[in-house]
């Protein structure tokens, strides 16, 4: 190292020491030569840019920006290795720096140190970085049997601290169910099946929303059954409907005999949670009691439906409404007979 380099190094070391000593100057009193004073906080959102301004005049002989004990700039010379920190084109009365793409690690105190007529002054600025609320962890979709206990969790970060709300969405409507990271459900029922939205916000940006789908499995419940008075030689249709998760499979019986699709002029169709039994050409032998059986992996239930004779099906008047038949379900195989009484004219 040459003599010039040696003295340059020594000068830089003296500058560092001198600038760091400026931190020892007390704050909180009116700004005068030799004093330091605190300016307003500067608040920016993560990812934005922050401009730190410092007022100077032509009496200033030395000026520098520091972050804690790190020197960022001395005059026009950059000491910081961070490419995001730049010196703005300064006017005679201003010495300002700009921090690009601000992150939380940039938060903290910044000091503009000025040497005027060999008397030090410093302006202190506190940079506050706000971070939009963001969900960082949430439960996966859940599929459980009715009666089980379910726990959902949603974790979020942000500055200021974000709030978390849970909203339940189903075919019956939407409602807020709780506030906080956790949702605890004991003895879950099929009515609690649906979408659970975790909503987090800290008013810095639009809320962050993630959804957990909760599926509740339960055994079949036959909710509707229908029969139709049909004359000999005409087309007759009987159907039943069963709610279940997973969807129910259906079987049709007459007495102890199981009916098969396509045999003896019979067609059996399944459409979602409904099953239809169709006779294309009703005969006398077709009249009587039929059983619709609904089953899934959790249980089985059934309902009895009557195919009856009618010379004029349109004139048939049921004493009980033929379109709606509510049938209680059983988790185990049971026999349920429901008789629709029809007065045939």
Short mmCIF file of C-alpha atoms in Angstrom, two decimals, residues 3-341:
data_model
loop_
_atom_site.label_atom_id
_atom_site.label_comp_id
_atom_site.label_asym_id
_atom_site.label_seq_id
_atom_site.Cartn_x
_atom_site.Cartn_y
_atom_site.Cartn_z
CA UNK A 3 1.61 6.42 1.28
CA UNK A 4 -1.43 7.99 -0.44
CA UNK A 5 -3.52 4.85 0.12
CA UNK A 6 -2.43 4.69 3.72
CA UNK A 7 -3.54 8.24 4.45
CA UNK A 8 -6.79 7.72 2.58
CA UNK A 9 -7.54 4.68 4.72
CA UNK A 10 -6.70 6.58 7.88
CA UNK A 11 -8.97 9.45 6.80
CA UNK A 12 -11.89 7.05 6.22
CA UNK A 13 -11.37 5.51 9.64
CA UNK A 14 -11.46 8.97 11.22
CA UNK A 15 -14.66 9.77 9.32
CA UNK A 16 -16.28 6.56 10.62
CA UNK A 17 -15.31 7.38 14.18
CA UNK A 18 -16.50 10.96 13.85
CA UNK A 19 -19.83 9.96 12.36
CA UNK A 20 -20.47 7.32 15.00
CA UNK A 21 -19.75 9.85 17.75
CA UNK A 22 -22.64 11.88 16.44
CA UNK A 23 -24.98 9.25 17.91
CA UNK A 24 -23.91 10.40 21.35
CA UNK A 25 -25.42 13.85 20.80
CA UNK A 26 -28.61 14.04 22.89
CA UNK A 27 -32.00 14.45 21.18
CA UNK A 28 -35.22 16.11 22.26
CA UNK A 29 -34.12 19.76 22.41
CA UNK A 30 -34.54 22.55 19.83
CA UNK A 31 -32.28 22.16 16.82
CA UNK A 32 -29.16 24.25 17.02
CA UNK A 33 -25.59 23.79 15.94
CA UNK A 34 -24.31 20.76 17.79
CA UNK A 35 -27.82 19.37 18.42
CA UNK A 36 -29.85 16.53 16.89
CA UNK A 37 -33.60 16.39 16.36
CA UNK A 38 -36.18 13.75 15.43
CA UNK A 39 -38.35 14.22 12.34
CA UNK A 40 -41.70 12.47 11.73
CA UNK A 41 -41.76 8.74 11.11
CA UNK A 42 -41.83 7.65 7.49
CA UNK A 43 -44.23 4.79 6.76
CA UNK A 44 -44.06 2.79 3.52
CA UNK A 45 -45.48 -0.49 2.30
CA UNK A 46 -43.21 -3.42 1.62
CA UNK A 47 -42.04 -3.30 -1.99
CA UNK A 48 -42.48 0.46 -2.34
CA UNK A 49 -39.71 3.07 -2.29
CA UNK A 50 -38.80 5.34 0.64
CA UNK A 51 -37.23 8.80 0.28
CA UNK A 52 -35.31 10.12 3.28
CA UNK A 53 -34.79 13.88 3.10
CA UNK A 54 -32.23 16.02 4.88
CA UNK A 55 -32.12 19.84 4.74
CA UNK A 56 -28.70 21.47 4.34
CA UNK A 57 -27.28 24.88 3.43
CA UNK A 58 -24.08 26.33 1.95
CA UNK A 59 -22.47 26.42 5.38
CA UNK A 60 -22.33 22.61 5.48
CA UNK A 61 -18.80 21.25 5.12
CA UNK A 62 -19.51 17.57 5.67
CA UNK A 63 -22.74 15.49 5.34
CA UNK A 64 -23.54 11.78 5.58
CA UNK A 65 -26.43 9.29 5.89
CA UNK A 66 -26.20 6.45 8.40
CA UNK A 67 -28.43 3.49 9.27
CA UNK A 68 -27.75 2.60 12.87
CA UNK A 69 -23.94 2.20 12.78
CA UNK A 70 -23.69 1.62 9.05
CA UNK A 71 -22.59 4.51 6.82
CA UNK A 72 -24.64 4.68 3.62
CA UNK A 73 -23.28 7.84 2.00
CA UNK A 74 -20.69 10.48 2.82
CA UNK A 75 -21.17 13.37 0.49
CA UNK A 76 -21.47 11.92 -3.01
CA UNK A 77 -19.48 8.84 -2.11
CA UNK A 78 -21.46 5.63 -1.57
CA UNK A 79 -20.30 3.39 1.24
CA UNK A 80 -23.27 1.01 1.30
CA UNK A 81 -23.00 -2.18 -0.76
CA UNK A 82 -26.80 -2.37 -1.11
CA UNK A 83 -27.74 -1.49 -4.73
CA UNK A 84 -31.22 -0.47 -3.61
CA UNK A 85 -29.87 2.57 -1.74
CA UNK A 86 -29.25 5.50 -4.08
CA UNK A 87 -28.39 9.19 -3.67
CA UNK A 88 -30.91 11.50 -5.29
CA UNK A 89 -29.91 14.45 -7.41
CA UNK A 90 -29.58 16.86 -4.54
CA UNK A 91 -30.29 20.54 -4.56
CA UNK A 92 -28.25 23.06 -2.63
CA UNK A 93 -30.67 22.84 0.30
CA UNK A 94 -31.36 19.10 0.25
CA UNK A 95 -29.37 15.93 0.73
CA UNK A 96 -31.68 12.94 0.23
CA UNK A 97 -31.42 9.22 -0.35
CA UNK A 98 -33.88 6.72 -1.78
CA UNK A 99 -34.36 3.08 -0.76
CA UNK A 100 -35.88 0.98 -3.53
CA UNK A 101 -38.08 -2.10 -2.98
CA UNK A 102 -38.22 -1.62 0.78
CA UNK A 103 -38.43 -4.72 2.97
CA UNK A 104 -38.87 -5.27 6.71
CA UNK A 105 -35.11 -5.41 7.27
CA UNK A 106 -34.88 -1.75 6.23
CA UNK A 107 -37.04 -0.66 9.16
CA UNK A 108 -35.36 1.35 11.87
CA UNK A 109 -33.59 4.66 12.57
CA UNK A 110 -31.71 6.65 9.94
CA UNK A 111 -29.49 9.65 10.72
CA UNK A 112 -28.41 12.52 8.50
CA UNK A 113 -25.19 13.88 10.04
CA UNK A 114 -24.09 17.39 9.15
CA UNK A 115 -20.92 19.30 10.02
CA UNK A 116 -21.42 23.08 9.91
CA UNK A 117 -18.54 25.38 10.90
CA UNK A 118 -17.05 22.42 12.73
CA UNK A 119 -20.28 22.02 14.77
CA UNK A 120 -22.20 18.73 14.29
CA UNK A 121 -25.95 18.44 13.73
CA UNK A 122 -28.05 15.36 13.01
CA UNK A 123 -31.56 14.70 11.78
CA UNK A 124 -33.08 11.39 12.84
CA UNK A 125 -35.80 9.63 10.84
CA UNK A 126 -37.49 6.35 11.77
CA UNK A 127 -38.57 4.20 8.83
CA UNK A 128 -41.65 1.99 9.39
CA UNK A 129 -42.35 -0.80 6.90
CA UNK A 130 -45.89 -2.14 6.57
CA UNK A 131 -46.51 -5.63 5.20
CA UNK A 132 -49.85 -6.67 3.64
CA UNK A 133 -51.63 -9.51 5.43
CA UNK A 134 -50.92 -12.87 3.84
CA UNK A 135 -51.99 -16.42 4.69
CA UNK A 136 -48.92 -18.64 5.08
CA UNK A 137 -50.49 -21.89 6.31
CA UNK A 138 -54.02 -23.32 6.19
CA UNK A 139 -55.64 -26.72 6.67
CA UNK A 140 -56.19 -28.93 3.65
CA UNK A 141 -59.66 -30.02 2.53
CA UNK A 142 -61.32 -32.38 5.01
CA UNK A 143 -63.62 -35.38 4.52
CA UNK A 144 -65.02 -36.91 7.74
CA UNK A 145 -67.92 -39.06 8.87
CA UNK A 146 -70.87 -37.47 10.63
CA UNK A 147 -70.25 -37.21 14.38
CA UNK A 148 -66.48 -36.70 14.08
CA UNK A 149 -64.52 -33.79 15.55
CA UNK A 150 -62.88 -31.35 13.12
CA UNK A 151 -60.20 -28.70 13.73
CA UNK A 152 -59.21 -26.11 11.11
CA UNK A 153 -56.22 -23.75 11.32
CA UNK A 154 -55.23 -20.65 9.35
CA UNK A 155 -51.98 -18.75 10.01
CA UNK A 156 -51.25 -15.30 8.60
CA UNK A 157 -48.47 -12.73 8.76
CA UNK A 158 -48.40 -8.97 8.23
CA UNK A 159 -47.49 -5.63 9.77
CA UNK A 160 -49.51 -4.39 11.55
CA UNK A 161 -50.68 -7.70 12.99
CA UNK A 162 -53.54 -8.97 10.79
CA UNK A 163 -56.98 -10.09 11.96
CA UNK A 164 -58.41 -13.46 10.93
CA UNK A 165 -62.10 -14.24 10.35
CA UNK A 166 -63.72 -17.53 9.37
CA UNK A 167 -66.80 -17.50 7.12
CA UNK A 168 -68.97 -20.55 6.49
CA UNK A 169 -70.61 -20.90 3.07
CA UNK A 170 -73.24 -23.51 2.21
CA UNK A 171 -76.37 -23.91 0.11
CA UNK A 172 -78.31 -22.37 3.02
CA UNK A 173 -76.31 -19.12 3.05
CA UNK A 174 -73.14 -17.46 4.36
CA UNK A 175 -72.20 -16.38 7.87
CA UNK A 176 -69.17 -15.42 9.96
CA UNK A 177 -68.61 -18.15 12.52
CA UNK A 178 -65.54 -17.12 14.53
CA UNK A 179 -62.51 -14.85 14.78
CA UNK A 180 -59.00 -16.20 15.24
CA UNK A 181 -56.67 -18.80 13.83
CA UNK A 182 -58.67 -21.91 14.80
CA UNK A 183 -62.11 -23.40 14.16
CA UNK A 184 -63.13 -26.29 16.42
CA UNK A 185 -66.18 -28.42 15.54
CA UNK A 186 -67.35 -31.20 17.87
CA UNK A 187 -69.75 -33.89 16.66
CA UNK A 188 -70.00 -32.46 13.16
CA UNK A 189 -73.31 -32.89 11.30
CA UNK A 190 -74.16 -32.94 7.60
CA UNK A 191 -75.52 -29.38 7.91
CA UNK A 192 -71.96 -28.24 8.69
CA UNK A 193 -70.66 -29.49 5.35
CA UNK A 194 -69.52 -26.69 3.05
CA UNK A 195 -66.81 -24.12 2.38
CA UNK A 196 -64.89 -22.44 5.19
CA UNK A 197 -63.19 -19.19 4.13
CA UNK A 198 -60.22 -17.87 6.09
CA UNK A 199 -60.12 -14.08 5.62
CA UNK A 200 -57.12 -12.09 6.86
CA UNK A 201 -56.61 -8.34 6.65
CA UNK A 202 -54.65 -5.46 8.19
CA UNK A 203 -56.05 -2.65 5.98
CA UNK A 204 -52.77 -2.37 4.05
CA UNK A 205 -54.14 -4.17 0.98
CA UNK A 206 -57.28 -6.14 0.01
CA UNK A 207 -57.93 -9.16 2.29
CA UNK A 208 -56.21 -12.45 1.56
CA UNK A 209 -58.76 -15.28 1.34
CA UNK A 210 -58.19 -19.05 1.25
CA UNK A 211 -60.83 -21.79 1.46
CA UNK A 212 -61.06 -25.17 3.16
CA UNK A 213 -63.72 -27.55 1.85
CA UNK A 214 -65.31 -29.70 4.56
CA UNK A 215 -67.22 -32.78 3.39
CA UNK A 216 -69.38 -34.66 5.90
CA UNK A 217 -70.18 -38.27 5.00
CA UNK A 218 -73.49 -39.73 6.22
CA UNK A 219 -75.76 -42.71 5.48
CA UNK A 220 -78.72 -42.47 3.06
CA UNK A 221 -81.92 -40.70 4.03
CA UNK A 222 -84.89 -41.29 1.69
CA UNK A 223 -86.59 -37.94 1.54
CA UNK A 224 -89.09 -38.43 -1.29
CA UNK A 225 -90.87 -41.29 -3.05
CA UNK A 226 -93.54 -41.29 -5.73
CA UNK A 227 -95.90 -43.77 -7.31
CA UNK A 228 -98.33 -43.31 -10.18
CA UNK A 229 -101.65 -44.90 -10.96
CA UNK A 230 -101.37 -46.54 -14.34
CA UNK A 231 -103.82 -48.42 -16.55
CA UNK A 232 -102.95 -51.76 -18.11
CA UNK A 233 -100.94 -51.31 -21.28
CA UNK A 234 -99.75 -47.82 -20.32
CA UNK A 235 -96.34 -46.53 -19.17
CA UNK A 236 -95.84 -46.38 -15.39
CA UNK A 237 -93.07 -44.60 -13.46
CA UNK A 238 -92.10 -44.84 -9.78
CA UNK A 239 -89.18 -42.99 -8.22
CA UNK A 240 -87.47 -42.34 -4.94
CA UNK A 241 -84.85 -39.83 -3.79
CA UNK A 242 -82.16 -40.30 -1.13
CA UNK A 243 -79.70 -37.78 0.31
CA UNK A 244 -76.31 -39.29 1.19
CA UNK A 245 -72.57 -38.65 1.08
CA UNK A 246 -71.14 -40.42 -0.75
CA UNK A 247 -74.11 -40.66 -3.13
CA UNK A 248 -76.35 -43.65 -2.57
CA UNK A 249 -76.67 -46.64 -4.87
CA UNK A 250 -80.18 -47.96 -5.50
CA UNK A 251 -81.84 -51.33 -5.87
CA UNK A 252 -85.49 -52.14 -6.59
CA UNK A 253 -87.38 -55.18 -5.36
CA UNK A 254 -90.84 -56.68 -5.76
CA UNK A 255 -91.30 -58.87 -2.78
CA UNK A 256 -88.05 -60.81 -2.42
CA UNK A 257 -87.19 -60.57 -6.11
CA UNK A 258 -84.66 -57.99 -7.22
CA UNK A 259 -85.51 -56.16 -10.43
CA UNK A 260 -82.81 -55.80 -13.08
CA UNK A 261 -82.54 -53.08 -15.66
CA UNK A 262 -83.74 -54.18 -19.11
CA UNK A 263 -85.53 -57.34 -18.01
CA UNK A 264 -89.30 -57.95 -18.32
CA UNK A 265 -89.96 -54.51 -19.80
CA UNK A 266 -88.41 -52.67 -16.83
CA UNK A 267 -85.97 -49.76 -16.98
CA UNK A 268 -84.00 -48.56 -13.92
CA UNK A 269 -82.28 -45.16 -14.07
CA UNK A 270 -80.16 -43.23 -11.59
CA UNK A 271 -79.90 -39.45 -11.86
CA UNK A 272 -77.82 -37.99 -9.06
CA UNK A 273 -79.67 -38.76 -5.84
CA UNK A 274 -82.81 -40.05 -7.60
CA UNK A 275 -83.72 -43.48 -8.93
CA UNK A 276 -86.63 -44.16 -11.33
CA UNK A 277 -88.33 -47.47 -12.05
CA UNK A 278 -90.17 -47.42 -15.40
CA UNK A 279 -92.65 -49.93 -16.85
CA UNK A 280 -93.17 -49.40 -20.59
CA UNK A 281 -96.27 -51.66 -20.81
CA UNK A 282 -97.96 -52.25 -17.46
CA UNK A 283 -99.70 -55.58 -16.97
CA UNK A 284 -101.91 -56.90 -14.18
CA UNK A 285 -98.94 -58.82 -12.78
CA UNK A 286 -96.99 -55.56 -12.35
CA UNK A 287 -99.37 -54.11 -9.77
CA UNK A 288 -98.37 -54.37 -6.14
CA UNK A 289 -95.80 -53.31 -3.56
CA UNK A 290 -92.21 -52.35 -4.59
CA UNK A 291 -89.24 -51.54 -2.38
CA UNK A 292 -86.62 -48.88 -3.16
CA UNK A 293 -83.35 -49.62 -1.33
CA UNK A 294 -80.72 -46.87 -0.93
CA UNK A 295 -77.24 -47.71 0.35
CA UNK A 296 -73.68 -46.42 0.68
CA UNK A 297 -70.64 -47.40 2.71
CA UNK A 298 -72.15 -45.90 5.89
CA UNK A 299 -75.61 -47.45 5.90
CA UNK A 300 -78.75 -48.67 4.15
CA UNK A 301 -82.43 -47.73 4.20
CA UNK A 302 -85.54 -48.44 2.14
CA UNK A 303 -89.06 -47.32 1.33
CA UNK A 304 -92.10 -49.17 -0.05
CA UNK A 305 -94.06 -47.77 -2.99
CA UNK A 306 -97.24 -49.13 -4.57
CA UNK A 307 -97.95 -49.43 -8.26
CA UNK A 308 -101.75 -49.34 -8.48
CA UNK A 309 -104.36 -49.71 -11.22
CA UNK A 310 -106.10 -46.72 -12.66
CA UNK A 311 -108.45 -46.54 -15.62
CA UNK A 312 -107.89 -42.79 -15.74
CA UNK A 313 -104.57 -41.88 -14.16
CA UNK A 314 -105.29 -38.13 -14.36
CA UNK A 315 -108.41 -38.57 -12.28
CA UNK A 316 -106.64 -40.44 -9.51
CA UNK A 317 -106.86 -38.46 -6.28
CA UNK A 318 -104.46 -39.49 -3.47
CA UNK A 319 -105.51 -39.12 0.12
CA UNK A 320 -101.79 -38.46 0.83
CA UNK A 321 -99.74 -36.25 -1.51
CA UNK A 322 -98.00 -38.69 -3.92
CA UNK A 323 -95.13 -36.38 -4.71
CA UNK A 324 -93.66 -36.08 -1.23
CA UNK A 325 -93.01 -38.90 1.16
CA UNK A 326 -90.65 -38.27 4.07
CA UNK A 327 -89.01 -41.41 5.38
CA UNK A 328 -86.73 -41.65 8.45
CA UNK A 329 -83.40 -43.38 7.87
CA UNK A 330 -81.51 -46.06 9.74
CA UNK A 331 -77.75 -46.54 9.90
CA UNK A 332 -78.34 -50.28 9.63
CA UNK A 333 -80.57 -52.23 7.29
CA UNK A 334 -84.21 -51.68 8.13
CA UNK A 335 -87.57 -52.22 6.56
CA UNK A 336 -89.86 -49.27 6.14
CA UNK A 337 -93.23 -49.63 4.53
CA UNK A 338 -95.04 -46.57 3.36
CA UNK A 339 -98.42 -47.06 1.83
CA UNK A 340 -99.85 -44.42 -0.48
CA UNK A 341 -103.60 -44.81 -0.46
#
